[in-house]
CSV table of C-alpha atoms and ligand atoms in Angstrom, one decimal:
chain,number,residue,atom,x,y,z
A,1464,MET,CA,5.9,26.2,21.4
A,1465,GLY,CA,4.7,22.8,22.7
A,1466,PRO,CA,3.2,22.6,26.2
A,1467,SER,CA,-0.2,24.1,26.6
A,1468,ILE,CA,-1.0,27.6,27.7
A,1469,ARG,CA,-4.1,26.5,29.6
A,1470,GLN,CA,-5.4,23.0,30.1
A,1471,ASP,CA,-9.0,23.0,28.8
A,1472,TRP,CA,-9.9,19.5,27.5
A,1473,HIS,CA,-13.0,20.7,25.8
A,1474,GLN,CA,-15.3,18.1,27.2
A,1475,LYS,CA,-13.2,15.1,26.3
A,1476,PRO,CA,-11.9,12.7,28.9
A,1477,TRP,CA,-8.4,13.1,27.5
A,1478,TYR,CA,-6.2,16.0,26.5
A,1479,SER,CA,-6.4,15.9,22.7
A,1480,LEU,CA,-4.4,17.7,20.0
A,1481,ASP,CA,-7.7,19.5,19.1
A,1482,ALA,CA,-8.0,20.8,22.6
A,1483,TRP,CA,-4.4,22.0,22.5
A,1484,CYS,CA,-5.0,23.8,19.2
A,1485,LYS,CA,-8.1,25.5,20.5
A,1486,ASN,CA,-6.4,26.5,23.7
A,1487,VAL,CA,-3.5,28.1,21.9
A,1488,TYR,CA,-5.0,29.3,18.6
A,1489,GLY,CA,-8.7,29.5,19.4
A,1490,HIS,CA,-9.5,27.0,16.6
A,1491,LYS,CA,-8.6,23.6,15.1
A,1492,LEU,CA,-5.4,23.2,13.1
A,1493,TYR,CA,-5.2,20.9,10.1
A,1494,LYS,CA,-2.2,18.7,9.4
A,1495,VAL,CA,-1.2,18.5,5.7
A,1496,ALA,CA,0.8,15.3,5.3
A,1497,LEU,CA,3.8,15.7,3.0
A,1498,ASP,CA,6.1,13.3,1.2
A,1499,ILE,CA,9.4,15.1,0.4
A,1500,GLY,CA,11.1,12.1,-1.1
A,1501,CYS,CA,13.1,11.0,1.9
A,1502,SER,CA,14.3,7.4,2.4
A,1503,CYS,CA,14.7,5.5,5.6
A,1504,PRO,CA,17.8,3.9,7.1
A,1505,ASN,CA,15.7,0.8,7.9
A,1506,ARG,CA,15.1,0.3,4.2
A,1507,ASP,CA,18.2,1.5,2.4
A,1508,GLY,CA,20.6,-0.9,4.1
A,1509,THR,CA,22.0,1.4,6.7
A,1510,ALA,CA,20.1,-0.1,9.6
A,1511,GLY,CA,18.2,-2.8,7.6
A,1512,THR,CA,16.7,-3.5,4.2
A,1513,GLY,CA,13.2,-4.7,4.8
A,1514,GLY,CA,11.9,-1.9,6.9
A,1515,CYS,CA,9.7,-2.3,10.0
A,1516,THR,CA,7.4,-5.3,9.5
A,1517,PHE,CA,4.2,-3.2,9.8
A,1518,CYS,CA,5.3,-0.4,7.5
A,1519,SER,CA,3.6,0.0,4.1
A,1520,ALA,CA,5.4,0.8,0.9
A,1521,GLY,CA,4.4,4.5,1.4
A,1522,GLY,CA,6.7,4.7,4.5
A,1523,SER,CA,3.7,5.2,6.8
A,1524,GLY,CA,2.6,8.2,4.8
A,1525,ASP,CA,0.1,6.8,2.4
A,1526,PHE,CA,-2.1,10.0,2.3
A,1527,ALA,CA,0.8,12.4,1.9
A,1528,VAL,CA,1.1,15.0,-0.9
A,1529,SER,CA,4.2,14.3,-3.0
A,1530,GLY,CA,5.5,15.8,-6.2
A,1531,THR,CA,8.0,18.4,-7.4
A,1532,ASP,CA,5.9,21.6,-7.0
A,1533,SER,CA,7.0,24.2,-4.5
A,1534,LEU,CA,6.3,23.3,-0.9
A,1535,ARG,CA,3.8,26.1,-0.7
A,1536,ALA,CA,1.9,24.7,-3.7
A,1537,ARG,CA,2.0,21.2,-2.1
A,1538,LEU,CA,0.6,22.7,1.1
A,1539,ALA,CA,-2.2,24.4,-0.9
A,1540,GLU,CA,-3.0,21.0,-2.6
A,1541,GLY,CA,-3.1,19.3,0.8
A,1542,GLN,CA,-5.4,22.1,2.1
A,1543,ARG,CA,-7.7,21.7,-1.0
A,1544,ARG,CA,-7.9,17.9,-0.2
A,1545,LEU,CA,-8.7,18.6,3.5
A,1546,GLN,CA,-11.4,21.1,2.6
A,1547,LYS,CA,-13.6,18.2,1.3
A,1548,LYS,CA,-13.8,16.8,4.8
A,1549,TRP,CA,-13.2,20.0,6.8
A,1550,PRO,CA,-14.6,23.1,5.0
A,1551,ASP,CA,-13.3,25.2,7.9
A,1552,CYS,CA,-9.8,24.5,6.8
A,1553,ALA,CA,-10.2,27.0,3.9
A,1554,PRO,CA,-9.0,30.5,4.3
A,1555,LYS,CA,-11.9,32.9,5.1
A,1556,LYS,CA,-12.7,35.0,2.0
A,1557,GLU,CA,-14.3,37.8,3.9
A,1558,ALA,CA,-11.3,38.2,6.2
A,1559,VAL,CA,-9.6,41.6,6.1
A,1560,ALA,CA,-7.1,41.3,8.9
A,1561,PRO,CA,-4.4,38.7,8.7
A,1562,GLN,CA,-5.8,35.3,9.7
A,1563,SER,CA,-4.6,33.0,12.3
A,1564,PRO,CA,-2.7,30.2,10.6
A,1565,ARG,CA,-4.7,26.9,10.2
A,1566,LEU,CA,-2.2,24.4,8.9
A,1567,ILE,CA,0.6,22.2,10.3
A,1568,ALA,CA,3.0,21.1,7.6
A,1569,TYR,CA,3.5,17.4,8.6
A,1570,PHE,CA,6.6,15.9,7.1
A,1571,GLN,CA,5.3,12.4,7.4
A,1572,SER,CA,6.6,9.8,4.9
A,1573,TYR,CA,9.7,7.8,5.8
A,1574,THR,CA,12.4,9.5,7.8
A,1575,ASN,CA,12.4,13.3,7.4
A,1576,THR,CA,15.7,14.1,9.0
A,1577,TYR,CA,17.5,11.6,6.9
A,1578,GLY,CA,19.1,13.1,3.8
A,1579,ASP,CA,21.1,16.1,2.7
A,1580,PRO,CA,20.7,18.5,5.7
A,1581,ASP,CA,20.8,21.6,3.4
A,1582,ARG,CA,17.9,20.3,1.3
A,1583,LEU,CA,15.9,19.4,4.3
A,1584,ASP,CA,16.6,22.8,5.9
A,1585,SER,CA,15.4,24.6,2.8
A,1586,LEU,CA,12.1,22.6,2.7
A,1587,PHE,CA,11.4,23.1,6.4
A,1588,ARG,CA,12.2,26.8,6.0
A,1589,GLU,CA,9.8,27.1,3.1
A,1590,ALA,CA,7.0,25.5,5.2
A,1591,LEU,CA,7.7,27.8,8.2
A,1592,ALA,CA,7.7,30.8,5.9
A,1593,CYS,CA,4.2,30.1,4.7
A,1594,PRO,CA,1.7,32.4,6.4
A,1595,GLU,CA,-0.8,29.6,6.4
A,1596,THR,CA,1.3,27.4,8.7
A,1597,ALA,CA,1.3,27.5,12.5
A,1598,GLY,CA,4.3,25.3,12.5
A,1599,ILE,CA,5.8,22.1,11.2
A,1600,SER,CA,5.9,18.6,12.5
A,1601,ILE,CA,8.8,16.3,11.4
A,1602,ALA,CA,8.4,12.5,11.6
A,1603,THR,CA,11.7,10.7,12.0
A,1604,ARG,CA,13.7,8.1,14.0
A,1605,PRO,CA,15.7,8.8,17.1
A,1606,ASP,CA,18.8,7.4,15.4
A,1607,CYS,CA,18.6,10.1,12.6
A,1608,LEU,CA,19.1,13.2,14.6
A,1609,GLY,CA,22.8,14.1,13.9
A,1610,GLU,CA,24.4,17.4,14.7
A,1611,GLY,CA,24.1,18.6,11.1
A,1612,ILE,CA,20.3,18.5,11.1
A,1613,LEU,CA,19.9,19.6,14.8
A,1614,THR,CA,22.0,22.7,14.2
A,1615,ARG,CA,19.9,23.7,11.3
A,1616,LEU,CA,16.6,23.0,13.2
A,1617,CYS,CA,17.9,25.2,16.1
A,1618,ARG,CA,18.6,28.0,13.7
A,1619,LEU,CA,15.1,27.7,12.2
A,1620,LYS,CA,13.7,27.8,15.7
A,1621,ARG,CA,15.5,31.1,16.3
A,1622,GLU,CA,14.4,32.5,12.9
A,1623,PHE,CA,10.8,31.6,13.3
A,1624,PRO,CA,10.0,32.2,17.0
A,1625,ARG,CA,6.3,32.5,16.4
A,1626,LYS,CA,6.1,29.0,14.8
A,1627,PHE,CA,6.5,25.6,16.4
A,1628,ILE,CA,8.8,22.8,15.3
A,1629,TRP,CA,7.7,19.4,16.6
A,1630,ILE,CA,9.8,16.3,16.3
A,1631,GLU,CA,7.7,13.0,15.9
A,1632,LEU,CA,9.7,9.9,16.9
A,1633,GLY,CA,8.6,6.4,15.9
A,1634,LEU,CA,9.2,4.5,19.1
A,1635,GLN,CA,6.3,2.0,18.9
A,1636,THR,CA,7.4,0.2,22.1
A,1637,ILE,CA,10.1,0.4,24.8
A,1638,HIS,CA,10.7,-3.3,24.7
A,1639,ASP,CA,13.8,-4.3,22.8
A,1640,SER,CA,12.5,-7.9,22.2
A,1641,THR,CA,9.4,-6.5,20.4
A,1642,ALA,CA,11.6,-4.0,18.6
A,1643,LEU,CA,13.7,-6.8,17.3
A,1644,ARG,CA,10.7,-8.8,16.2
A,1645,ILE,CA,9.2,-5.9,14.2
A,1646,ARG,CA,12.7,-4.9,12.9
A,1647,ARG,CA,12.6,-1.4,14.2
A,1648,GLY,CA,16.3,-1.2,13.7
A,1649,TYR,CA,17.5,0.6,16.8
A,1650,PRO,CA,17.7,-0.2,20.5
A,1651,THR,CA,15.4,1.7,22.9
A,1652,ARG,CA,18.4,3.4,24.7
A,1653,VAL,CA,18.8,5.4,21.5
A,1654,PHE,CA,15.3,6.8,21.9
A,1655,PHE,CA,16.0,7.9,25.5
A,1656,SER,CA,19.2,9.6,24.4
A,1657,ALA,CA,17.4,11.4,21.7
A,1658,MET,CA,14.7,12.5,24.1
A,1659,ASP,CA,17.4,14.0,26.4
A,1660,ARG,CA,19.0,15.8,23.5
A,1661,LEU,CA,15.7,17.2,22.2
A,1662,HIS,CA,14.6,18.3,25.6
A,1663,ASP,CA,17.9,20.1,26.1
A,1664,LEU,CA,17.5,21.9,22.7
A,1665,GLY,CA,13.8,22.8,23.6
A,1666,PHE,CA,12.1,20.8,20.8
A,1667,PRO,CA,8.6,19.5,21.7
A,1668,VAL,CA,8.5,15.7,20.9
A,1669,VAL,CA,5.5,13.6,19.9
A,1670,VAL,CA,6.1,9.9,20.4
A,1671,HIS,CA,4.5,7.3,18.3
A,1672,THR,CA,3.4,4.0,19.9
A,1673,ILE,CA,1.6,1.0,18.5
A,1674,LEU,CA,-1.0,-1.0,20.6
A,1675,GLY,CA,-1.3,-4.7,19.7
A,1676,LEU,CA,2.2,-5.5,18.6
A,1677,PRO,CA,3.0,-9.2,18.4
A,1678,GLY,CA,4.1,-10.8,21.6
A,1679,GLU,CA,3.2,-7.8,23.8
A,1680,SER,CA,0.8,-8.2,26.7
A,1681,CYS,CA,-1.3,-5.3,28.1
A,1682,GLN,CA,1.2,-4.9,30.9
A,1683,ASP,CA,4.0,-4.5,28.3
A,1684,VAL,CA,2.1,-1.7,26.6
A,1685,LEU,CA,1.4,0.0,29.9
A,1686,LYS,CA,5.1,-0.1,30.7
A,1687,THR,CA,5.7,1.8,27.5
A,1688,MET,CA,3.2,4.4,28.8
A,1689,GLN,CA,5.0,4.6,32.1
A,1690,ALA,CA,8.3,5.2,30.3
A,1691,LEU,CA,6.7,8.0,28.4
A,1692,ASN,CA,5.5,9.6,31.6
A,1693,HIS,CA,9.1,9.5,32.7
A,1694,VAL,CA,10.5,11.2,29.6
A,1695,ARG,CA,7.7,13.8,29.4
A,1696,PRO,CA,7.1,14.2,25.7
A,1697,PHE,CA,4.8,17.0,24.5
A,1698,GLY,CA,2.6,14.5,22.8
A,1699,VAL,CA,1.9,10.8,22.3
A,1700,LYS,CA,0.1,8.9,19.5
A,1701,LEU,CA,-1.6,5.7,20.4
A,1702,GLN,CA,-1.8,3.8,17.1
A,1703,LEU,CA,-3.7,0.6,16.8
A,1704,LEU,CA,-1.7,-2.1,15.0
A,1705,HIS,CA,-3.0,-2.2,11.4
A,1706,ILE,CA,-2.0,-5.1,9.2
A,1707,LEU,CA,-1.5,-3.6,5.8
A,1708,SER,CA,-1.3,-5.3,2.5
A,1709,GLY,CA,2.2,-5.9,1.1
A,1710,THR,CA,3.9,-5.8,4.5
A,1711,ASP,CA,5.9,-8.5,6.1
A,1712,MET,CA,3.4,-8.3,9.0
A,1713,ALA,CA,0.7,-9.3,6.5
A,1714,ALA,CA,2.6,-12.4,5.7
A,1715,GLU,CA,3.0,-13.2,9.4
A,1716,TYR,CA,-0.8,-12.7,9.8
A,1717,GLU,CA,-1.6,-15.0,6.9
A,1718,ALA,CA,0.7,-17.6,8.5
A,1719,GLY,CA,-1.2,-17.2,11.8
A,1720,LYS,CA,1.7,-15.7,13.6
A,1721,VAL,CA,0.1,-12.4,14.4
A,1722,ARG,CA,-3.3,-11.9,15.9
A,1723,PRO,CA,-4.9,-8.4,15.6
A,1724,LEU,CA,-6.7,-7.1,18.6
A,1725,GLU,CA,-10.5,-7.6,18.9
A,1726,LYS,CA,-12.4,-4.4,19.3
A,1727,GLY,CA,-13.3,-5.0,22.9
A,1728,GLU,CA,-9.6,-5.8,23.8
A,1729,TYR,CA,-8.5,-2.7,22.1
A,1730,LEU,CA,-11.0,-0.5,23.8
A,1731,ASP,CA,-9.9,-1.9,27.2
A,1732,LEU,CA,-6.2,-1.4,26.4
A,1733,VAL,CA,-6.4,2.0,24.9
A,1734,THR,CA,-8.5,3.4,27.7
A,1735,ASP,CA,-6.1,1.9,30.2
A,1736,CYS,CA,-3.2,3.6,28.3
A,1737,ILE,CA,-5.0,7.0,28.3
A,1738,ALA,CA,-5.7,6.7,32.1
A,1739,SER,CA,-2.0,5.7,32.7
A,1740,LEU,CA,-0.6,8.8,30.9
A,1741,SER,CA,0.2,12.0,32.7
A,1742,PRO,CA,-2.6,14.6,32.2
A,1743,GLU,CA,0.1,16.9,31.0
A,1744,ILE,CA,0.8,14.9,27.9
A,1745,CYS,CA,-1.2,15.9,24.8
A,1746,ILE,CA,-2.7,12.8,23.0
A,1747,HIS,CA,-2.3,13.4,19.3
A,1748,ARG,CA,-4.1,10.2,18.2
A,1749,VAL,CA,-6.1,7.5,19.8
A,1750,THR,CA,-6.9,5.2,16.9
A,1751,GLY,CA,-5.4,4.2,13.6
A,1752,ASP,CA,-4.9,6.3,10.6
A,1753,GLY,CA,-4.1,3.7,8.0
A,1754,PRO,CA,-5.4,3.6,4.4
A,1755,ALA,CA,-8.6,1.6,4.1
A,1756,SER,CA,-7.5,0.3,0.7
A,1757,LEU,CA,-4.5,-1.5,2.3
A,1758,LEU,CA,-6.1,-2.6,5.5
A,1759,ILE,CA,-6.3,-6.3,6.0
A,1760,ALA,CA,-7.0,-6.4,9.7
A,1761,PRO,CA,-8.6,-5.5,12.0
A,1762,LEU,CA,-11.5,-4.5,9.8
A,1763,TRP,CA,-13.6,-3.2,12.6
A,1764,SER,CA,-11.1,-0.3,12.8
A,1765,LYS,CA,-12.4,1.1,9.5
A,1766,ASN,CA,-15.3,2.8,11.3
A,1767,LYS,CA,-13.2,5.4,13.0
A,1768,ARG,CA,-16.2,7.3,14.4
A,1769,ASP,CA,-17.5,4.1,16.0
A,1770,VAL,CA,-14.1,3.4,17.6
A,1771,LEU,CA,-13.8,7.0,18.9
A,1772,ASN,CA,-17.3,6.8,20.4
A,1773,GLY,CA,-16.4,3.4,21.9
A,1774,ILE,CA,-13.4,4.9,23.6
A,1775,THR,CA,-15.4,7.6,25.2
A,1776,VAL,CA,-18.2,5.2,26.3
A,1777,ARG,CA,-15.6,2.7,27.7
A,1778,MET,CA,-13.9,5.5,29.7
A,1779,LYS,CA,-17.3,6.6,31.1
A,1780,GLU,CA,-18.1,3.0,32.1
A,1781,LYS,CA,-14.8,2.6,33.8
A,1782,GLY,CA,-15.1,6.0,35.5
A,1783,ILE,CA,-11.7,7.1,34.3
A,1784,ARG,CA,-10.0,10.0,32.4
A,1785,GLN,CA,-6.5,10.7,31.3
A,1786,GLY,CA,-4.3,10.5,34.4
A,1787,SER,CA,-6.6,8.4,36.5
A,1788,TYR,CA,-4.0,5.7,36.8
A,1789,TYR,CA,-0.9,8.0,36.6
A,1790,GLU,CA,1.7,7.6,39.2
A,1791,PRO,CA,4.0,10.6,39.2
A,1792,SER,CA,6.6,9.0,41.4
A,1793,GLY,CA,7.6,6.4,38.8
A,1794,THR,CA,11.3,6.4,37.8
A,1795,ALA,CA,13.1,4.9,34.9
A,1796,ASP,CA,14.6,2.3,37.3
A,1797,SER,CA,11.2,1.0,38.2
A,1798,LEU,CA,10.3,0.3,34.5
B,1170,LIG,S1,8.1,2.8,10.0
B,1170,LIG,FE1,9.5,4.5,9.6
B,1170,LIG,S2,11.5,3.6,10.3
B,1170,LIG,FE2,10.1,1.9,10.0
B,1170,LIG,S3,10.4,1.2,7.8
B,1170,LIG,FE3,8.7,2.6,7.9
B,1170,LIG,S4,9.6,4.6,7.4
B,1170,LIG,FE4,11.3,3.3,8.1
């Protein structure tokens, strides 16, 4: 399950994950972020040792539930945490009939297809077997999708036909020069091959991008959006570059080598990105999601509600919505 059943954007000028969930399930779904103790080839020496320069010690999963409890217990703990902000996330006590699932088990921290395939298979299976989950979402890298793990994921897809399995790929940018600078650890052609393979196998893909990477112009970022239109992922995340404490990017920032986006620049860029994306692509995130305690810059991004309002207002001012600048005829050769 990936592409929408019907395309109601629920009053937003873009096709959000919330809208997709409401269209398919009739209500919001809540992502429980999990840390299952994976590593990352960009940290353990396989592809590199320092990791991507923007990545925090938590492996881009600083809110994730970790520990050794059963996966179901970890999901319950995540649900308990989410209830503080979203009371609707709790199971309905008065319900008699089986309830529609409300959770997405999000395997977030580090690279979640990197490790013993049997161990990973058993954790994914446990999450899919929970009645509370609508599906699972697995954050990984395109160079960590070997046949061992793909075979197991295909089997899980067959065993749990009513649940979805999404693969989230950390692309950040299609530009290899930027990828080298941020030490992503794989060339962009690997991403395109992984997309082909995942399409062939029928897995919906959510692609992570970062807006404001060092050395990238607005045109560079928009080229990344065009490339995504071409490979047609189910979803895209538009993450603002956060400079987090303890990262190599923070050292570059202190040395004046990286300049975070001003709020106005970001609003202009992110709204252009949204307008450039195909209206078929579900936008899973339009701001940042980093931990406030680690955030060094840009500090204006701490007020997420203000940023989200700013995006809506800026789109209204420009008279645009998702797809306004989309050119369906674009090909990979034109990128
Ligand atoms: S962003 Fe992902 S690939 Fe890069 S160092 Fe962090 S966990 Fe590894």
